[in-house]
Amino acid sequence: MQISQEFQKNRWKLGLVIPISLGAIAFLNLIMSLIFYFNSQAVVKTMNWVNHTNEVKVRIRSLEKFLVDAETRQRGFIFSGEEEFLESYLEGLQNQESVKIELKKMISDNPEQLQRLAQIELLIKDKVDELAMTINLKRSGKEQELRNLVLSGKGKKIMDELRVRIIEMYQVENQLLEDRQKELEQAEQFSRIATLTGTIIILGLICISIRFIQQGIIQPIERISLDITTSSSQIATTIEEQERITHQQAISVNQTTATVNQLATSSRQMATQAETTSASGNQVLSLTKEGYQAVELSVQGIATLKTNSERIVQQTQDLEKQTVEIGTISNLVSNIAMQTNLLALNAAVEAVRAGEQGKGFGVVASEIRKLADQSKHSAYQINVLVQEINHSINSTIKVTTEGTHTVNEIMQMAETTVLTFDKVSSSVNNMVLNSQQIAMNIKQQDIAIQQIVEVINTINQGAGETAAGISQTKISTQQLNQVAKILTDLM
C-alpha cells in the first residue's frame, strides 16, 4: 500500500535513533569532561606557577629588605655605638641565609635567575663584609678609618649594584608572573568557551535528536494513524453501502425466485394445453376419416376443425406472449447476473484493499462471481430455448393459418371436400406433430426453469454468506478504527 511505502521511505527506527542520539550526547559529554579535566589541571598548574612566582618575588623582596635593614642597623650602631642595634642585624644574617636557600630551590628550573642569584649572593657577601668591617672599626674605636671607609662610597656602590641585580631578578619574575597570569586567563577563558560551546553543542544535538525523532518516528506514526483512520472510515462506508446493495440483491433474488416459480407454473399449464392441442388434433384426424363417409358430417367436422384451429391459434398466440415474457425474465436474470458479477468484482477489489482482513470477503466475492457466471450461462440457455419455442410457435401459427384457410375453402366448396380431405388430414397430422413438439419444448423449458430456480437459490445462499462476511468485515473495520484512534491519542 502507498502508506506502507511512504513509511518505509521516511521512517527512522526508534531502536537506532534514540541509542545513537544518547550515545552521541554521552560521547560529546565525555569529551567535554576530558577537556574540562585537562584544562582544570592546566589552570591549577598555572595557578601554582603564579603562586610560585609571587613567592619568589616575596623572597627577592625579603633579600632587599634584609640588606636595607642591615644597613639601617649598621648605621644605628655606628652613630650610637650601642650593641642592641646589632641584635636584629645578626638575626637578619641568619634569616637571609635561609631565604637564599629557599629562593635557590624555587628558581632551580631557571638557569638565568640562578646566575643572577649567584651574583646577588656575591654582592650580599661583599655588603655583609663591608658592614662587618665598619662594625669592627666602630668597636675598635677607629673612627677615622671608619669615616674614610664610609666616605669612600664602597658600601653604596655595592648596595646600588645589589638593587640593580635585585630589580632585574624581580622584573624577570614580574614578566614570568605576567606570562603565567596570561596563561591562567587563557586557560580559564578556554575553559569557559569549551564549557559554553560543549553545552551549546549538546543542546543542539538534543534538539536535532528531538527533531529526528519528531520527523522520523512521531510524524510518520501520526500520518499512518491518520491514514488508517481515514481508510477504515472509507472502508466502513463502503461496507455499509455493500451491505445495503447485498440486502437489495437478496430482495431482488427472492422476487426473481417467485417470478420464476410463476413461470414454472405457466410452463406446466402450457404443457397441459399442448397435450390438449395434440388430442384435439387426433380428434380432427378422426373427423377427416369420417368425412370420407359423409360430406355433411365432414362439413360439421370441418366447422369443428375450424373452431379448434382458431383455438389453437389463440393458444399459440398466448404461448408466444408467454415465451416473450420468459425471454424478458431470462434477460432480467442475465442483467442481474452481470450486475452481481460487477458487484462481486468490486467486492474483490475492496477485499484486496482491506488486506488480511478482507481475505474471507474476497473468497465470498469470488464464489458470487462464479454463481453470477452460472446464472448468466443459464439465462443464455433459456434465451436459446425461447428462440426455439418462438420458431416452433411461428411454425404452428403458420400451419394453423393454412388449416383455417383450407377449412374456409372447404366451407365454400363442399364439392371439393373429398379432394381436400387428404390435405386437411396431412395438415392436421402436421399440427399434431407440432403440438407434440411444442409439448416437448415446454417440458424442456420447465426443466430449464427448475435449473434457474436452483441457481437463484444458490445465489440467494451466496448473498446471505456475503452479507455475513460483510458484517464480520464491518466489525473488524470498526476495531481497526478504534485502534487507530488509540494510536492517534498516544501520539
PDB file of C-alpha atoms in Angstrom, residues 202-422:
ATOM      1  CA  ILE A 202      24.916  19.193  23.434  1.00  0.00           C
ATOM      2  CA  LEU A 203      21.743  21.299  23.398  1.00  0.00           C
ATOM      3  CA  GLY A 204      21.935  21.449  19.595  1.00  0.00           C
ATOM      4  CA  LEU A 205      22.418  17.695  19.399  1.00  0.00           C
ATOM      5  CA  ILE A 206      19.484  17.193  21.732  1.00  0.00           C
ATOM      6  CA  CYS A 207      17.362  19.488  19.550  1.00  0.00           C
ATOM      7  CA  ILE A 208      18.491  17.646  16.416  1.00  0.00           C
ATOM      8  CA  SER A 209      17.697  14.294  18.055  1.00  0.00           C
ATOM      9  CA  ILE A 210      14.276  15.545  19.080  1.00  0.00           C
ATOM     10  CA  ARG A 211      13.775  16.828  15.528  1.00  0.00           C
ATOM     11  CA  PHE A 212      14.813  13.499  14.029  1.00  0.00           C
ATOM     12  CA  ILE A 213      12.556  11.598  16.411  1.00  0.00           C
ATOM     13  CA  GLN A 214       9.708  14.015  15.669  1.00  0.00           C
ATOM     14  CA  GLN A 215      10.111  13.831  11.882  1.00  0.00           C
ATOM     15  CA  GLY A 216      11.357  10.262  11.514  1.00  0.00           C
ATOM     16  CA  ILE A 217       9.148   8.485  14.073  1.00  0.00           C
ATOM     17  CA  ILE A 218       6.389  10.577  15.634  1.00  0.00           C
ATOM     18  CA  GLN A 219       5.147  12.318  12.472  1.00  0.00           C
ATOM     19  CA  PRO A 220       5.150   9.144  10.281  1.00  0.00           C
ATOM     20  CA  ILE A 221       3.255   7.296  13.025  1.00  0.00           C
ATOM     21  CA  GLU A 222       0.783  10.176  13.253  1.00  0.00           C
ATOM     22  CA  ARG A 223       0.366  10.191   9.457  1.00  0.00           C
ATOM     23  CA  ILE A 224      -0.081   6.425   9.363  1.00  0.00           C
ATOM     24  CA  SER A 225      -2.572   6.604  12.229  1.00  0.00           C
ATOM     25  CA  LEU A 226      -4.492   9.319  10.384  1.00  0.00           C
ATOM     26  CA  ASP A 227      -4.362   7.327   7.139  1.00  0.00           C
ATOM     27  CA  ILE A 228      -5.573   4.203   8.950  1.00  0.00           C
ATOM     28  CA  THR A 229      -8.424   6.177  10.494  1.00  0.00           C
ATOM     29  CA  THR A 230      -9.371   7.671   7.111  1.00  0.00           C
ATOM     30  CA  SER A 231      -9.040   4.341   5.301  1.00  0.00           C
ATOM     31  CA  SER A 232     -11.037   2.467   7.930  1.00  0.00           C
ATOM     32  CA  SER A 233     -13.764   5.130   7.747  1.00  0.00           C
ATOM     33  CA  GLN A 234     -13.847   4.824   3.964  1.00  0.00           C
ATOM     34  CA  ILE A 235     -13.886   1.034   4.212  1.00  0.00           C
ATOM     35  CA  ALA A 236     -16.701   1.223   6.762  1.00  0.00           C
ATOM     36  CA  THR A 237     -18.703   3.476   4.434  1.00  0.00           C
ATOM     37  CA  THR A 238     -18.039   1.145   1.501  1.00  0.00           C
ATOM     38  CA  ILE A 239     -19.001  -1.899   3.567  1.00  0.00           C
ATOM     39  CA  GLU A 240     -22.246  -0.247   4.649  1.00  0.00           C
ATOM     40  CA  GLU A 241     -23.015   0.540   1.015  1.00  0.00           C
ATOM     41  CA  GLN A 242     -22.090  -3.024   0.026  1.00  0.00           C
ATOM     42  CA  GLU A 243     -24.277  -4.360   2.825  1.00  0.00           C
ATOM     43  CA  ARG A 244     -27.191  -2.283   1.561  1.00  0.00           C
ATOM     44  CA  ILE A 245     -26.605  -3.444  -2.019  1.00  0.00           C
ATOM     45  CA  THR A 246     -26.361  -7.073  -0.864  1.00  0.00           C
ATOM     46  CA  HIS A 247     -29.637  -6.704   1.013  1.00  0.00           C
ATOM     47  CA  GLN A 248     -31.276  -5.244  -2.081  1.00  0.00           C
ATOM     48  CA  GLN A 249     -29.774  -8.046  -4.133  1.00  0.00           C
ATOM     49  CA  ALA A 250     -31.251 -10.629  -1.750  1.00  0.00           C
ATOM     50  CA  ILE A 251     -34.669  -8.990  -2.115  1.00  0.00           C
ATOM     51  CA  SER A 252     -34.286  -8.989  -5.899  1.00  0.00           C
ATOM     52  CA  VAL A 253     -33.262 -12.647  -5.866  1.00  0.00           C
ATOM     53  CA  ASN A 254     -36.311 -13.532  -3.775  1.00  0.00           C
ATOM     54  CA  GLN A 255     -38.545 -11.651  -6.195  1.00  0.00           C
ATOM     55  CA  THR A 256     -36.853 -13.396  -9.095  1.00  0.00           C
ATOM     56  CA  THR A 257     -37.423 -16.745  -7.408  1.00  0.00           C
ATOM     57  CA  ALA A 258     -41.128 -16.006  -7.047  1.00  0.00           C
ATOM     58  CA  THR A 259     -41.323 -14.880 -10.673  1.00  0.00           C
ATOM     59  CA  VAL A 260     -39.520 -17.984 -11.907  1.00  0.00           C
ATOM     60  CA  ASN A 261     -41.850 -20.172  -9.842  1.00  0.00           C
ATOM     61  CA  GLN A 262     -44.777 -18.472 -11.541  1.00  0.00           C
ATOM     62  CA  LEU A 263     -43.050 -19.064 -14.841  1.00  0.00           C
ATOM     63  CA  ALA A 264     -42.713 -22.763 -13.977  1.00  0.00           C
ATOM     64  CA  THR A 265     -46.428 -22.942 -13.201  1.00  0.00           C
ATOM     65  CA  SER A 266     -47.242 -21.258 -16.502  1.00  0.00           C
ATOM     66  CA  SER A 267     -44.915 -23.671 -18.270  1.00  0.00           C
ATOM     67  CA  ARG A 268     -46.731 -26.655 -16.801  1.00  0.00           C
ATOM     68  CA  GLN A 269     -50.052 -25.159 -17.886  1.00  0.00           C
ATOM     69  CA  MET A 270     -48.665 -24.666 -21.368  1.00  0.00           C
ATOM     70  CA  ALA A 271     -47.598 -28.321 -21.435  1.00  0.00           C
ATOM     71  CA  THR A 272     -51.121 -29.369 -20.483  1.00  0.00           C
ATOM     72  CA  GLN A 273     -52.566 -27.135 -23.164  1.00  0.00           C
ATOM     73  CA  ALA A 274     -50.135 -28.556 -25.709  1.00  0.00           C
ATOM     74  CA  GLU A 275     -51.221 -32.073 -24.816  1.00  0.00           C
ATOM     75  CA  THR A 276     -54.824 -30.947 -25.177  1.00  0.00           C
ATOM     76  CA  THR A 277     -53.988 -29.485 -28.564  1.00  0.00           C
ATOM     77  CA  SER A 278     -52.408 -32.768 -29.588  1.00  0.00           C
ATOM     78  CA  ALA A 279     -55.528 -34.638 -28.514  1.00  0.00           C
ATOM     79  CA  SER A 280     -57.672 -32.181 -30.443  1.00  0.00           C
ATOM     80  CA  GLY A 281     -55.557 -32.799 -33.497  1.00  0.00           C
ATOM     81  CA  ASN A 282     -56.177 -36.508 -33.169  1.00  0.00           C
ATOM     82  CA  GLN A 283     -59.858 -35.819 -32.971  1.00  0.00           C
ATOM     83  CA  VAL A 284     -59.665 -33.692 -36.098  1.00  0.00           C
ATOM     84  CA  LEU A 285     -57.854 -36.528 -37.810  1.00  0.00           C
ATOM     85  CA  SER A 286     -60.661 -38.895 -36.864  1.00  0.00           C
ATOM     86  CA  LEU A 287     -63.187 -36.423 -38.172  1.00  0.00           C
ATOM     87  CA  THR A 288     -61.431 -36.273 -41.513  1.00  0.00           C
ATOM     88  CA  LYS A 289     -61.719 -40.026 -41.749  1.00  0.00           C
ATOM     89  CA  GLU A 290     -65.382 -39.795 -41.008  1.00  0.00           C
ATOM     90  CA  GLY A 291     -65.639 -37.126 -43.715  1.00  0.00           C
ATOM     91  CA  TYR A 292     -64.942 -39.800 -46.237  1.00  0.00           C
ATOM     92  CA  GLN A 293     -68.160 -41.428 -45.126  1.00  0.00           C
ATOM     93  CA  ALA A 294     -70.397 -38.409 -45.109  1.00  0.00           C
ATOM     94  CA  VAL A 295     -69.973 -34.947 -46.576  1.00  0.00           C
ATOM     95  CA  GLU A 296     -72.395 -33.441 -44.144  1.00  0.00           C
ATOM     96  CA  LEU A 297     -70.573 -34.899 -41.259  1.00  0.00           C
ATOM     97  CA  SER A 298     -67.395 -33.668 -42.914  1.00  0.00           C
ATOM     98  CA  VAL A 299     -68.775 -30.142 -43.085  1.00  0.00           C
ATOM     99  CA  GLN A 300     -69.658 -30.307 -39.439  1.00  0.00           C
ATOM    100  CA  GLY A 301     -66.284 -31.828 -38.661  1.00  0.00           C
ATOM    101  CA  ILE A 302     -64.619 -29.109 -40.711  1.00  0.00           C
ATOM    102  CA  ALA A 303     -66.534 -26.487 -38.748  1.00  0.00           C
ATOM    103  CA  THR A 304     -65.336 -28.144 -35.575  1.00  0.00           C
ATOM    104  CA  LEU A 305     -61.867 -28.219 -37.043  1.00  0.00           C
ATOM    105  CA  LYS A 306     -62.112 -24.511 -37.802  1.00  0.00           C
ATOM    106  CA  THR A 307     -63.122 -23.810 -34.235  1.00  0.00           C
ATOM    107  CA  ASN A 308     -60.303 -25.919 -32.893  1.00  0.00           C
ATOM    108  CA  SER A 309     -57.886 -24.244 -35.285  1.00  0.00           C
ATOM    109  CA  GLU A 310     -58.923 -20.834 -34.058  1.00  0.00           C
ATOM    110  CA  ARG A 311     -58.469 -22.083 -30.518  1.00  0.00           C
ATOM    111  CA  ILE A 312     -55.038 -23.376 -31.412  1.00  0.00           C
ATOM    112  CA  VAL A 313     -54.175 -20.005 -32.938  1.00  0.00           C
ATOM    113  CA  GLN A 314     -55.352 -18.267 -29.788  1.00  0.00           C
ATOM    114  CA  GLN A 315     -53.454 -20.664 -27.533  1.00  0.00           C
ATOM    115  CA  THR A 316     -50.403 -20.407 -29.755  1.00  0.00           C
ATOM    116  CA  GLN A 317     -50.541 -16.624 -29.568  1.00  0.00           C
ATOM    117  CA  ASP A 318     -50.850 -16.874 -25.795  1.00  0.00           C
ATOM    118  CA  LEU A 319     -47.895 -19.232 -25.814  1.00  0.00           C
ATOM    119  CA  GLU A 320     -45.968 -16.728 -27.899  1.00  0.00           C
ATOM    120  CA  LYS A 321     -46.699 -13.979 -25.372  1.00  0.00           C
ATOM    121  CA  GLN A 322     -45.576 -16.243 -22.542  1.00  0.00           C
ATOM    122  CA  THR A 323     -42.365 -17.088 -24.364  1.00  0.00           C
ATOM    123  CA  VAL A 324     -41.763 -13.361 -24.793  1.00  0.00           C
ATOM    124  CA  GLU A 325     -42.229 -12.966 -21.034  1.00  0.00           C
ATOM    125  CA  ILE A 326     -39.839 -15.874 -20.474  1.00  0.00           C
ATOM    126  CA  GLY A 327     -37.281 -14.126 -22.698  1.00  0.00           C
ATOM    127  CA  THR A 328     -37.773 -10.894 -20.763  1.00  0.00           C
ATOM    128  CA  ILE A 329     -37.304 -12.692 -17.435  1.00  0.00           C
ATOM    129  CA  SER A 330     -34.277 -14.507 -18.823  1.00  0.00           C
ATOM    130  CA  ASN A 331     -32.766 -11.170 -19.919  1.00  0.00           C
ATOM    131  CA  LEU A 332     -33.524  -9.796 -16.474  1.00  0.00           C
ATOM    132  CA  VAL A 333     -31.748 -12.781 -14.904  1.00  0.00           C
ATOM    133  CA  SER A 334     -28.800 -12.191 -17.267  1.00  0.00           C
ATOM    134  CA  ASN A 335     -28.663  -8.483 -16.317  1.00  0.00           C
ATOM    135  CA  ILE A 336     -28.881  -9.371 -12.624  1.00  0.00           C
ATOM    136  CA  ALA A 337     -26.078 -11.893 -13.094  1.00  0.00           C
ATOM    137  CA  MET A 338     -23.983  -9.225 -14.851  1.00  0.00           C
ATOM    138  CA  GLN A 339     -24.659  -6.702 -12.058  1.00  0.00           C
ATOM    139  CA  THR A 340     -23.898  -9.378  -9.462  1.00  0.00           C
ATOM    140  CA  ASN A 341     -20.639 -10.110 -11.288  1.00  0.00           C
ATOM    141  CA  LEU A 342     -19.716  -6.406 -11.222  1.00  0.00           C
ATOM    142  CA  LEU A 343     -20.631  -6.157  -7.536  1.00  0.00           C
ATOM    143  CA  ALA A 344     -18.565  -9.268  -6.798  1.00  0.00           C
ATOM    144  CA  LEU A 345     -15.658  -7.763  -8.747  1.00  0.00           C
ATOM    145  CA  ASN A 346     -15.927  -4.518  -6.754  1.00  0.00           C
ATOM    146  CA  ALA A 347     -16.148  -6.564  -3.559  1.00  0.00           C
ATOM    147  CA  ALA A 348     -12.994  -8.481  -4.545  1.00  0.00           C
ATOM    148  CA  VAL A 349     -11.169  -5.185  -5.201  1.00  0.00           C
ATOM    149  CA  GLU A 350     -12.263  -3.870  -1.798  1.00  0.00           C
ATOM    150  CA  ALA A 351     -11.159  -7.170  -0.230  1.00  0.00           C
ATOM    151  CA  VAL A 352      -7.693  -6.740  -1.773  1.00  0.00           C
ATOM    152  CA  ARG A 353      -7.545  -3.189  -0.422  1.00  0.00           C
ATOM    153  CA  ALA A 354      -8.575  -4.435   3.016  1.00  0.00           C
ATOM    154  CA  GLY A 355      -5.555  -6.747   3.110  1.00  0.00           C
ATOM    155  CA  GLU A 356      -5.593  -9.624   5.594  1.00  0.00           C
ATOM    156  CA  GLN A 357      -8.973  -8.548   6.982  1.00  0.00           C
ATOM    157  CA  GLY A 358     -10.595  -8.911   3.540  1.00  0.00           C
ATOM    158  CA  LYS A 359      -9.346 -12.353   2.506  1.00  0.00           C
ATOM    159  CA  GLY A 360     -12.574 -14.132   3.535  1.00  0.00           C
ATOM    160  CA  PHE A 361     -14.577 -11.410   1.878  1.00  0.00           C
ATOM    161  CA  GLY A 362     -12.526 -11.917  -1.333  1.00  0.00           C
ATOM    162  CA  VAL A 363     -13.311 -15.666  -1.323  1.00  0.00           C
ATOM    163  CA  VAL A 364     -17.027 -14.943  -0.920  1.00  0.00           C
ATOM    164  CA  ALA A 365     -16.844 -12.381  -3.749  1.00  0.00           C
ATOM    165  CA  SER A 366     -15.136 -14.972  -5.973  1.00  0.00           C
ATOM    166  CA  GLU A 367     -17.907 -17.516  -5.280  1.00  0.00           C
ATOM    167  CA  ILE A 368     -20.530 -14.862  -6.076  1.00  0.00           C
ATOM    168  CA  ARG A 369     -18.828 -14.192  -9.416  1.00  0.00           C
ATOM    169  CA  LYS A 370     -18.917 -17.924 -10.193  1.00  0.00           C
ATOM    170  CA  LEU A 371     -22.621 -18.099  -9.335  1.00  0.00           C
ATOM    171  CA  ALA A 372     -23.256 -14.984 -11.434  1.00  0.00           C
ATOM    172  CA  ASP A 373     -21.455 -16.576 -14.390  1.00  0.00           C
ATOM    173  CA  GLN A 374     -23.582 -19.724 -13.972  1.00  0.00           C
ATOM    174  CA  SER A 375     -26.752 -17.596 -13.852  1.00  0.00           C
ATOM    175  CA  LYS A 376     -25.684 -15.773 -16.988  1.00  0.00           C
ATOM    176  CA  HIS A 377     -24.991 -19.074 -18.763  1.00  0.00           C
ATOM    177  CA  SER A 378     -28.378 -20.498 -17.688  1.00  0.00           C
ATOM    178  CA  ALA A 379     -30.105 -17.324 -18.873  1.00  0.00           C
ATOM    179  CA  TYR A 380     -28.352 -17.703 -22.209  1.00  0.00           C
ATOM    180  CA  GLN A 381     -29.643 -21.292 -22.464  1.00  0.00           C
ATOM    181  CA  ILE A 382     -33.147 -20.063 -21.647  1.00  0.00           C
ATOM    182  CA  ASN A 383     -32.910 -17.463 -24.430  1.00  0.00           C
ATOM    183  CA  VAL A 384     -31.872 -20.191 -26.859  1.00  0.00           C
ATOM    184  CA  LEU A 385     -34.828 -22.336 -25.781  1.00  0.00           C
ATOM    185  CA  VAL A 386     -37.169 -19.358 -26.051  1.00  0.00           C
ATOM    186  CA  GLN A 387     -35.970 -18.699 -29.598  1.00  0.00           C
ATOM    187  CA  GLU A 388     -36.594 -22.346 -30.467  1.00  0.00           C
ATOM    188  CA  ILE A 389     -40.058 -22.148 -28.911  1.00  0.00           C
ATOM    189  CA  ASN A 390     -40.782 -18.957 -30.867  1.00  0.00           C
ATOM    190  CA  HIS A 391     -39.671 -20.685 -34.028  1.00  0.00           C
ATOM    191  CA  SER A 392     -41.965 -23.628 -33.271  1.00  0.00           C
ATOM    192  CA  ILE A 393     -44.826 -21.280 -32.388  1.00  0.00           C
ATOM    193  CA  ASN A 394     -44.376 -19.412 -35.650  1.00  0.00           C
ATOM    194  CA  SER A 395     -44.460 -22.727 -37.471  1.00  0.00           C
ATOM    195  CA  THR A 396     -47.608 -23.681 -35.569  1.00  0.00           C
ATOM    196  CA  ILE A 397     -49.260 -20.360 -36.365  1.00  0.00           C
ATOM    197  CA  LYS A 398     -48.333 -20.779 -39.991  1.00  0.00           C
ATOM    198  CA  VAL A 399     -49.713 -24.314 -40.135  1.00  0.00           C
ATOM    199  CA  THR A 400     -52.835 -23.310 -38.225  1.00  0.00           C
ATOM    200  CA  THR A 401     -53.394 -20.388 -40.588  1.00  0.00           C
ATOM    201  CA  GLU A 402     -53.082 -22.680 -43.548  1.00  0.00           C
ATOM    202  CA  GLY A 403     -55.568 -25.101 -41.909  1.00  0.00           C
ATOM    203  CA  THR A 404     -58.024 -22.307 -41.310  1.00  0.00           C
ATOM    204  CA  HIS A 405     -57.695 -21.205 -44.915  1.00  0.00           C
ATOM    205  CA  THR A 406     -58.290 -24.777 -46.009  1.00  0.00           C
ATOM    206  CA  VAL A 407     -61.391 -25.033 -43.807  1.00  0.00           C
ATOM    207  CA  ASN A 408     -62.775 -21.853 -45.353  1.00  0.00           C
ATOM    208  CA  GLU A 409     -62.230 -23.249 -48.791  1.00  0.00           C
ATOM    209  CA  ILE A 410     -63.957 -26.484 -47.753  1.00  0.00           C
ATOM    210  CA  MET A 411     -66.846 -24.478 -46.382  1.00  0.00           C
ATOM    211  CA  GLN A 412     -67.125 -22.532 -49.643  1.00  0.00           C
ATOM    212  CA  MET A 413     -66.709 -25.538 -51.887  1.00  0.00           C
ATOM    213  CA  ALA A 414     -68.314 -28.558 -50.382  1.00  0.00           C
ATOM    214  CA  GLU A 415     -67.990 -30.345 -53.657  1.00  0.00           C
ATOM    215  CA  THR A 416     -64.242 -30.323 -53.386  1.00  0.00           C
ATOM    216  CA  THR A 417     -64.271 -31.601 -49.801  1.00  0.00           C
ATOM    217  CA  VAL A 418     -63.290 -35.096 -50.698  1.00  0.00           C
ATOM    218  CA  LEU A 419     -60.379 -33.876 -52.742  1.00  0.00           C
ATOM    219  CA  THR A 420     -59.125 -31.685 -49.965  1.00  0.00           C
ATOM    220  CA  PHE A 421     -59.582 -34.277 -47.207  1.00  0.00           C
ATOM    221  CA  ASP A 422     -56.120 -35.599 -47.871  1.00  0.00           C
TER     222      ASP A 422
END
